[in-house]
Short mmCIF file of C-alpha atoms in Angstrom, two decimals:
data_model
loop_
_atom_site.label_atom_id
_atom_site.label_comp_id
_atom_site.label_asym_id
_atom_site.label_seq_id
_atom_site.Cartn_x
_atom_site.Cartn_y
_atom_site.Cartn_z
CA MET A 1 56.39 45.06 27.12
CA ASN A 2 57.53 43.22 23.91
CA LYS A 3 55.64 40.19 22.69
CA GLN A 4 58.07 37.46 23.94
CA ARG A 5 57.90 38.88 27.52
CA LEU A 6 54.06 39.28 27.40
CA ILE A 7 53.50 35.80 26.18
CA THR A 8 55.78 34.44 28.79
CA GLU A 9 54.07 36.31 31.46
CA LEU A 10 50.61 35.34 30.36
CA GLN A 11 51.52 31.57 30.20
CA THR A 12 52.95 31.72 33.75
CA HIS A 13 50.47 33.96 35.40
CA GLY A 14 47.38 33.19 33.36
CA LEU A 15 44.65 35.50 32.32
CA ARG A 16 41.55 36.59 34.14
CA LEU A 17 38.21 36.44 32.41
CA VAL A 18 35.83 39.10 33.99
CA GLU A 19 32.99 38.71 31.51
CA SER A 20 32.06 36.29 28.71
CA THR A 21 34.19 36.78 25.70
CA PRO A 22 33.76 35.71 22.03
CA GLY A 23 35.68 32.97 20.22
CA ALA A 24 36.27 29.39 20.92
CA ALA A 25 36.02 28.43 24.52
CA GLY A 26 38.69 26.57 26.33
CA ARG A 27 38.03 23.45 28.25
CA ARG A 28 38.48 22.19 31.75
CA GLY A 29 40.32 18.87 32.42
CA GLY A 30 41.45 16.44 29.88
CA ALA A 31 44.60 15.65 28.04
CA GLY A 32 46.73 18.36 26.41
CA PRO A 33 46.28 22.08 27.08
CA SER A 34 43.53 22.14 29.69
CA ASP A 35 42.09 25.05 31.61
CA HIS A 36 43.25 27.26 28.72
CA ARG A 37 41.93 29.38 25.98
CA ALA A 38 43.54 30.43 22.73
CA ILE A 39 44.27 34.14 22.08
CA THR A 40 46.19 35.86 19.29
CA ILE A 41 48.84 38.55 20.11
CA ASP A 42 50.23 40.44 17.19
CA GLY A 43 49.81 37.52 14.83
CA THR A 44 50.92 34.87 17.24
CA THR A 45 48.25 32.41 18.68
CA VAL A 46 49.05 31.12 22.14
CA MET A 47 47.22 28.95 24.69
CA VAL A 48 46.80 30.86 28.04
CA PRO A 49 45.48 29.48 31.41
CA VAL A 50 42.10 31.08 32.27
CA TYR A 51 40.38 28.45 34.33
CA ASN A 52 42.83 27.54 37.18
CA ASP A 53 43.76 29.21 40.49
CA SER A 54 46.74 31.12 39.19
CA ALA A 55 44.63 32.81 36.52
CA ALA A 56 42.04 33.86 39.02
CA HIS A 57 44.84 35.99 40.70
CA SER A 58 46.57 37.02 37.55
CA PRO A 59 47.60 40.70 37.11
CA TYR A 60 46.35 40.44 33.49
CA THR A 61 42.64 40.71 32.60
CA LEU A 62 40.94 39.83 29.33
CA ARG A 63 38.23 42.62 28.70
CA ALA A 64 36.06 43.98 25.89
CA THR A 65 34.20 47.17 26.08
CA ALA A 66 31.82 49.26 23.80
CA ALA A 67 34.64 51.82 23.46
CA SER A 68 37.54 49.35 23.05
CA PRO A 69 37.74 46.02 21.24
CA LEU A 70 38.95 42.88 22.90
CA HIS A 71 42.25 43.64 24.79
CA ILE A 72 44.41 42.67 27.75
CA GLU A 73 44.59 45.03 30.75
CA ALA A 74 47.02 45.32 33.54
CA SER A 75 46.48 47.70 36.58
CA GLY A 76 43.47 49.00 34.74
CA GLU A 77 45.19 50.10 31.61
CA ALA A 78 44.94 48.49 28.21
CA ILE A 79 48.30 47.03 27.22
CA THR A 80 47.59 45.23 23.83
CA PRO A 81 44.59 44.44 21.63
CA ILE A 82 44.14 40.66 20.96
CA ASP A 83 42.11 38.45 18.72
CA VAL A 84 40.45 35.06 19.52
CA PRO A 85 39.93 32.12 17.12
CA ASN A 86 36.26 31.67 16.37
CA ALA A 87 34.41 28.60 17.44
CA PRO A 88 35.00 26.04 14.71
CA ARG A 89 32.01 25.22 12.41
CA PHE A 90 32.74 21.36 12.71
CA TYR A 91 31.74 21.62 16.42
CA GLY A 92 28.02 21.90 15.21
CA LEU A 93 28.11 18.49 13.52
CA THR A 94 27.55 14.94 14.83
CA THR A 95 29.08 11.69 13.56
CA ALA A 96 26.99 9.08 11.59
CA ASP A 97 26.61 7.30 14.74
CA GLY A 98 25.32 10.27 16.65
CA ILE A 99 28.40 11.53 18.55
CA PRO A 100 29.02 15.38 18.59
CA TYR A 101 32.10 16.08 16.69
CA SER A 102 33.42 18.11 19.68
CA LYS A 103 33.51 14.83 21.58
CA ILE A 104 35.83 13.27 19.12
CA ALA A 105 38.40 16.09 18.45
CA LEU A 106 39.02 19.77 19.36
CA LEU A 107 40.54 22.85 17.94
CA HIS A 108 43.88 23.73 19.43
CA GLY A 109 45.40 26.94 18.69
CA ARG A 110 44.09 28.48 15.50
CA ASP A 111 44.32 25.71 12.99
CA VAL A 112 45.16 22.38 14.63
CA LEU A 113 42.88 19.44 15.25
CA ALA A 114 43.67 17.43 18.30
CA THR A 115 42.27 14.29 19.81
CA THR A 116 42.98 11.77 22.46
CA VAL A 117 42.10 8.51 20.71
CA GLN A 118 41.99 6.60 23.97
CA GLN A 119 40.88 8.79 26.97
CA THR A 120 41.92 6.26 29.78
CA CYS A 121 45.33 5.43 30.97
CA MET A 122 46.56 2.29 32.87
CA ARG A 123 48.29 4.53 35.43
CA TYR A 124 45.63 7.18 36.01
CA ARG A 125 43.34 5.57 38.61
CA ASP A 126 46.15 4.38 40.96
CA PRO A 127 47.80 7.18 43.00
CA ALA A 128 50.99 5.06 43.15
CA THR A 129 51.50 5.25 39.48
CA ALA A 130 49.41 8.44 38.16
CA CYS A 131 51.17 11.46 36.88
CA GLN A 132 50.42 13.99 39.42
CA PHE A 133 49.74 16.72 36.69
CA CYS A 134 47.45 14.76 34.56
CA ALA A 135 43.77 15.27 34.18
CA ILE A 136 43.12 12.92 31.03
CA GLU A 137 40.00 11.23 32.48
CA LYS A 138 38.34 14.38 33.79
CA SER A 139 36.84 15.30 30.67
CA LEU A 140 35.56 11.77 30.20
CA ASP A 141 34.11 11.86 33.74
CA ALA A 142 32.25 14.99 32.89
CA GLY A 143 30.81 13.63 29.68
CA ARG A 144 32.59 15.90 27.36
CA THR A 145 34.28 13.04 25.47
CA ILE A 146 34.17 9.40 24.86
CA ALA A 147 36.52 6.69 26.06
CA ARG A 148 37.60 5.59 22.62
CA LYS A 149 37.39 7.24 19.28
CA THR A 150 37.09 4.94 16.35
CA PRO A 151 39.16 5.34 13.31
CA GLN A 152 36.04 5.97 11.23
CA GLN A 153 34.91 8.73 13.54
CA LEU A 154 38.32 10.38 13.44
CA ALA A 155 38.56 10.33 9.75
CA GLU A 156 35.04 11.76 9.47
CA VAL A 157 35.90 14.61 11.90
CA ALA A 158 39.13 15.36 10.32
CA GLU A 159 37.58 15.65 6.79
CA ALA A 160 35.07 18.07 8.07
CA ALA A 161 37.55 20.19 10.10
CA VAL A 162 39.75 20.53 7.00
CA ARG A 163 36.87 21.46 4.74
CA LEU A 164 34.94 23.74 6.98
CA ASP A 165 37.59 25.36 9.20
CA GLY A 166 40.97 25.04 7.29
CA ILE A 167 42.66 22.78 9.71
CA THR A 168 46.29 22.49 8.67
CA ASN A 169 47.52 19.55 10.80
CA MET A 170 46.24 16.96 13.22
CA ILE A 171 47.57 15.61 16.60
CA MET A 172 46.57 12.25 17.95
CA THR A 173 47.65 11.42 21.48
CA THR A 174 46.66 8.54 23.68
CA GLY A 175 46.36 7.40 27.33
CA THR A 176 48.68 4.59 27.84
CA PRO A 177 47.06 1.19 27.50
CA ASN A 178 48.33 -1.85 29.22
CA THR A 179 49.92 -3.30 26.08
CA SER A 180 53.51 -3.48 25.04
CA ASP A 181 53.01 -1.20 22.13
CA ARG A 182 51.85 1.57 24.44
CA GLY A 183 49.20 2.79 22.03
CA ALA A 184 51.30 2.74 18.90
CA ALA A 185 49.20 -0.09 17.34
CA TYR A 186 45.86 1.82 17.76
CA LEU A 187 47.36 5.14 16.56
CA THR A 188 48.61 3.26 13.46
CA GLU A 189 45.07 2.09 12.84
CA CYS A 190 43.60 5.54 13.29
CA ALA A 191 46.15 7.16 11.06
CA THR A 192 45.40 4.63 8.25
CA ALA A 193 41.69 5.64 8.21
CA ILE A 194 42.43 9.33 8.39
CA ARG A 195 44.85 9.18 5.58
CA GLN A 196 42.44 7.31 3.41
CA ARG A 197 39.81 10.02 3.94
CA VAL A 198 42.05 13.17 4.01
CA PRO A 199 45.20 12.20 2.08
CA ASN A 200 47.14 15.47 2.49
CA LEU A 201 46.49 16.25 6.21
CA PRO A 202 49.76 16.16 8.15
CA ILE A 203 49.49 14.06 11.33
CA GLN A 204 51.48 13.71 14.56
CA ALA A 205 50.96 10.76 16.84
CA GLN A 206 52.07 10.84 20.37
CA CYS A 207 52.72 7.88 22.77
CA GLU A 208 55.17 6.47 25.18
CA PRO A 209 58.08 4.45 23.66
CA PRO A 210 56.75 1.07 22.38
CA ASP A 211 58.67 -2.08 23.28
CA ASP A 212 59.34 -2.79 19.66
CA PHE A 213 60.80 0.26 17.74
CA ALA A 214 59.50 -1.33 14.54
CA TRP A 215 56.18 0.38 15.45
CA PHE A 216 57.77 3.54 14.22
CA GLU A 217 58.17 2.17 10.65
CA ARG A 218 54.55 1.01 10.94
CA MET A 219 53.18 4.33 12.03
CA LYS A 220 55.17 6.15 9.27
CA ALA A 221 53.81 3.72 6.65
CA ALA A 222 50.21 4.42 7.93
CA GLY A 223 50.51 8.14 7.29
CA VAL A 224 52.01 9.50 10.64
CA ASP A 225 54.35 12.40 9.63
CA SER A 226 55.92 13.32 13.09
CA LEU A 227 56.18 11.69 16.49
CA GLY A 228 55.89 12.98 20.02
CA MET A 229 57.26 11.06 23.02
CA HIS A 230 56.98 13.13 26.08
CA LEU A 231 59.58 13.16 28.90
CA GLU A 232 57.88 15.92 30.82
CA ALA A 233 60.67 15.84 33.53
CA VAL A 234 64.31 14.78 33.34
CA ASP A 235 65.82 14.65 36.87
CA PRO A 236 65.27 10.98 38.12
CA ASP A 237 64.22 12.30 41.54
CA VAL A 238 61.51 14.61 40.06
CA ARG A 239 60.38 11.93 37.71
CA ALA A 240 59.84 9.42 40.55
CA ARG A 241 57.97 12.00 42.61
CA ILE A 242 55.90 13.67 40.03
CA MET A 243 55.07 10.63 37.58
CA PRO A 244 55.95 7.48 39.64
CA GLY A 245 54.56 4.98 37.03
CA LYS A 246 55.99 6.58 33.90
CA ALA A 247 59.38 7.02 35.68
CA GLU A 248 59.76 3.24 35.60
CA VAL A 249 60.46 3.63 31.93
CA PRO A 250 64.12 4.89 32.38
CA LEU A 251 65.63 7.68 30.36
CA ILE A 252 67.89 5.38 28.65
CA VAL A 253 64.82 3.71 27.03
CA TYR A 254 63.48 7.15 26.00
CA PHE A 255 66.82 8.20 24.37
CA ALA A 256 67.05 4.86 22.46
CA ALA A 257 63.50 5.39 21.17
CA PHE A 258 64.23 8.98 20.21
CA GLU A 259 67.34 7.83 18.15
CA ALA A 260 65.38 5.04 16.43
CA ALA A 261 62.28 7.42 15.78
CA VAL A 262 64.57 10.10 14.24
CA ASN A 263 65.99 7.50 11.90
CA VAL A 264 62.36 6.80 10.62
CA PHE A 265 60.66 10.18 10.87
CA GLY A 266 63.70 12.47 10.06
CA TRP A 267 65.78 15.06 11.78
CA GLY A 268 63.58 17.52 13.56
CA GLN A 269 60.30 15.49 13.06
CA VAL A 270 60.37 13.94 16.51
CA SER A 271 59.55 16.02 19.60
CA THR A 272 59.24 15.74 23.41
CA TYR A 273 57.53 17.95 26.06
CA LEU A 274 59.68 19.28 28.81
CA LEU A 275 57.54 20.81 31.58
CA ALA A 276 59.40 23.51 33.31
CA GLY A 277 58.47 24.21 36.94
CA LEU A 278 58.03 20.59 38.33
CA GLY A 279 61.53 20.63 39.91
CA ASP A 280 64.08 20.31 37.12
CA SER A 281 66.69 23.06 37.44
CA LEU A 282 67.45 25.52 34.63
CA GLU A 283 70.72 23.78 33.90
CA THR A 284 69.07 20.36 33.82
CA LEU A 285 66.55 21.42 31.34
CA VAL A 286 69.04 23.16 29.07
CA GLU A 287 71.40 20.27 29.15
CA ALA A 288 68.56 17.83 28.28
CA SER A 289 67.51 20.22 25.46
CA ASP A 290 70.96 20.26 23.95
CA ARG A 291 71.26 16.41 24.21
CA LEU A 292 67.84 16.10 22.44
CA ILE A 293 68.65 18.58 19.72
CA GLN A 294 71.90 16.76 19.04
CA LEU A 295 69.87 13.62 18.56
CA GLY A 296 67.50 15.53 16.15
CA VAL A 297 64.68 15.81 18.61
CA TYR A 298 62.94 19.07 19.15
CA PRO A 299 62.66 19.97 22.95
CA PHE A 300 59.26 21.58 23.27
CA VAL A 301 59.79 23.57 26.49
CA VAL A 302 56.55 24.64 28.14
CA PRO A 303 55.80 26.16 31.56
CA PHE A 304 53.96 23.73 33.91
CA VAL A 305 50.23 24.92 34.24
CA PRO A 306 48.42 23.47 37.36
CA ILE A 307 45.16 21.99 36.31
CA GLY A 308 42.16 21.87 38.73
CA GLU A 309 41.16 18.68 40.56
CA THR A 310 44.70 17.14 40.12
CA PRO A 311 47.33 16.43 42.95
CA LEU A 312 49.26 19.50 41.53
CA ALA A 313 46.32 21.77 41.31
CA HIS A 314 47.89 24.26 43.79
CA HIS A 315 51.51 23.73 42.59
CA PRO A 316 52.99 27.03 41.45
CA SER A 317 53.89 27.69 37.78
CA PRO A 318 57.51 28.65 37.26
CA SER A 319 58.35 32.26 37.31
CA SER A 320 58.26 34.36 34.04
CA GLU A 321 61.96 35.05 34.71
CA PHE A 322 62.88 31.42 34.93
CA MET A 323 60.94 30.71 31.67
CA PHE A 324 62.32 33.69 29.87
CA THR A 325 65.92 32.72 30.58
CA LEU A 326 65.24 29.02 29.59
CA TYR A 327 63.47 30.12 26.44
CA GLN A 328 66.63 32.35 25.65
CA ARG A 329 69.04 29.49 26.23
CA VAL A 330 67.13 26.77 24.38
CA GLY A 331 66.15 29.09 21.55
CA ALA A 332 69.88 29.82 21.09
CA LEU A 333 70.62 25.93 20.78
CA LEU A 334 67.75 25.67 18.26
CA LYS A 335 69.06 28.54 16.18
CA GLN A 336 72.66 27.10 16.30
CA SER A 337 71.42 23.74 15.05
CA GLY A 338 69.03 25.17 12.30
CA MET A 339 66.03 23.29 14.01
CA ALA A 340 62.77 25.20 13.75
CA SER A 341 59.18 24.43 14.93
CA ALA A 342 58.02 25.76 11.43
CA ASP A 343 59.82 22.84 9.72
CA ILE A 344 57.94 20.25 11.77
CA LYS A 345 55.20 18.72 9.60
CA ALA A 346 52.57 18.31 12.43
CA GLY A 347 52.13 18.42 16.31
CA CYS A 348 52.38 20.39 19.40
CA ALA A 349 55.78 22.03 18.72
CA LYS A 350 54.59 22.84 15.10
CA CYS A 351 51.59 24.58 16.71
CA GLY A 352 53.81 26.15 19.47
CA ALA A 353 50.89 27.75 21.13
CA CYS A 354 51.41 26.28 24.66
CA SER A 355 54.98 27.90 24.72
CA ALA A 356 56.75 30.99 23.76
CA LEU A 357 59.85 29.00 22.53
CA SER A 358 59.10 29.44 18.78
CA THR A 359 59.52 33.28 19.21
CA PHE A 360 63.04 32.77 20.49
CA GLU A 361 64.20 30.59 17.59
CA GLY A 362 65.25 33.39 15.32
#
């Protein structure tokens, strides 16, 4: 099985853990890649589900024995050796005000620092508005993070992560506050503090489209290098069913925001998540990707991964065949346009670990 197919299989089926394994542990719940662990296959680091229902029944097992180093097995046979990123050294530190660094920001992939600057969302507590796949406040409820990270805390952790662990870029996302800027104002404040402490660290900020697109200029001026605004789903019926509150922001607003953001951050420096497997057809996802690429937006296509204790905890992931075909078609569009994840300055699509898409760009 080649690397593209194996990564696609692992990210749709998950990976069973049969005993404790070395390296940086994943996490349960929260924003971003939850219920995952990072593994490296033939030089490519990917996030693979390990803590959800699908992983518990995966045909793939992560194992290490005295006779064989860490590897993946299928049907009792070793199919590939793997590596895992080490637990970062900055996790052992606490902030000046006594908060463990791991409650402020986390290692994603192999060399990316990620944080949710505000761990609450105005839509999360109301079933009528909540995104059905989201677990943003689960890690807060479990005491693994704090509700709001200060700019000073973020700058302190970012400096240590770069110095101790070689972090190469940083992602800041946020739960959506009940303000018209949709979190852009606080992201701007946080970026300013980080940039003062770590001048050369590339930063991506992620939020919903603000009411005033002038926030893009303000974020850029504060030190934000790339921007993520995440569609997740495209079909109006799917959006209304899966994320009823967020669906109230129509696609026309997102695409106007994309165009304005590309004018500020540059072609290929704006990205959006597309979660395959929530109900959008293959053609819908390919057509949306084509439209985004033509605007200068990188369509970060990832398989939907069910997260425990969410309304979609038992919703199936897309098939590996569906994802492989989707990757092939979107990868061809990216190649034709000359857009590549490696050229993004910072962010999820730059890291690429939650998707196999980057391996289809060439």
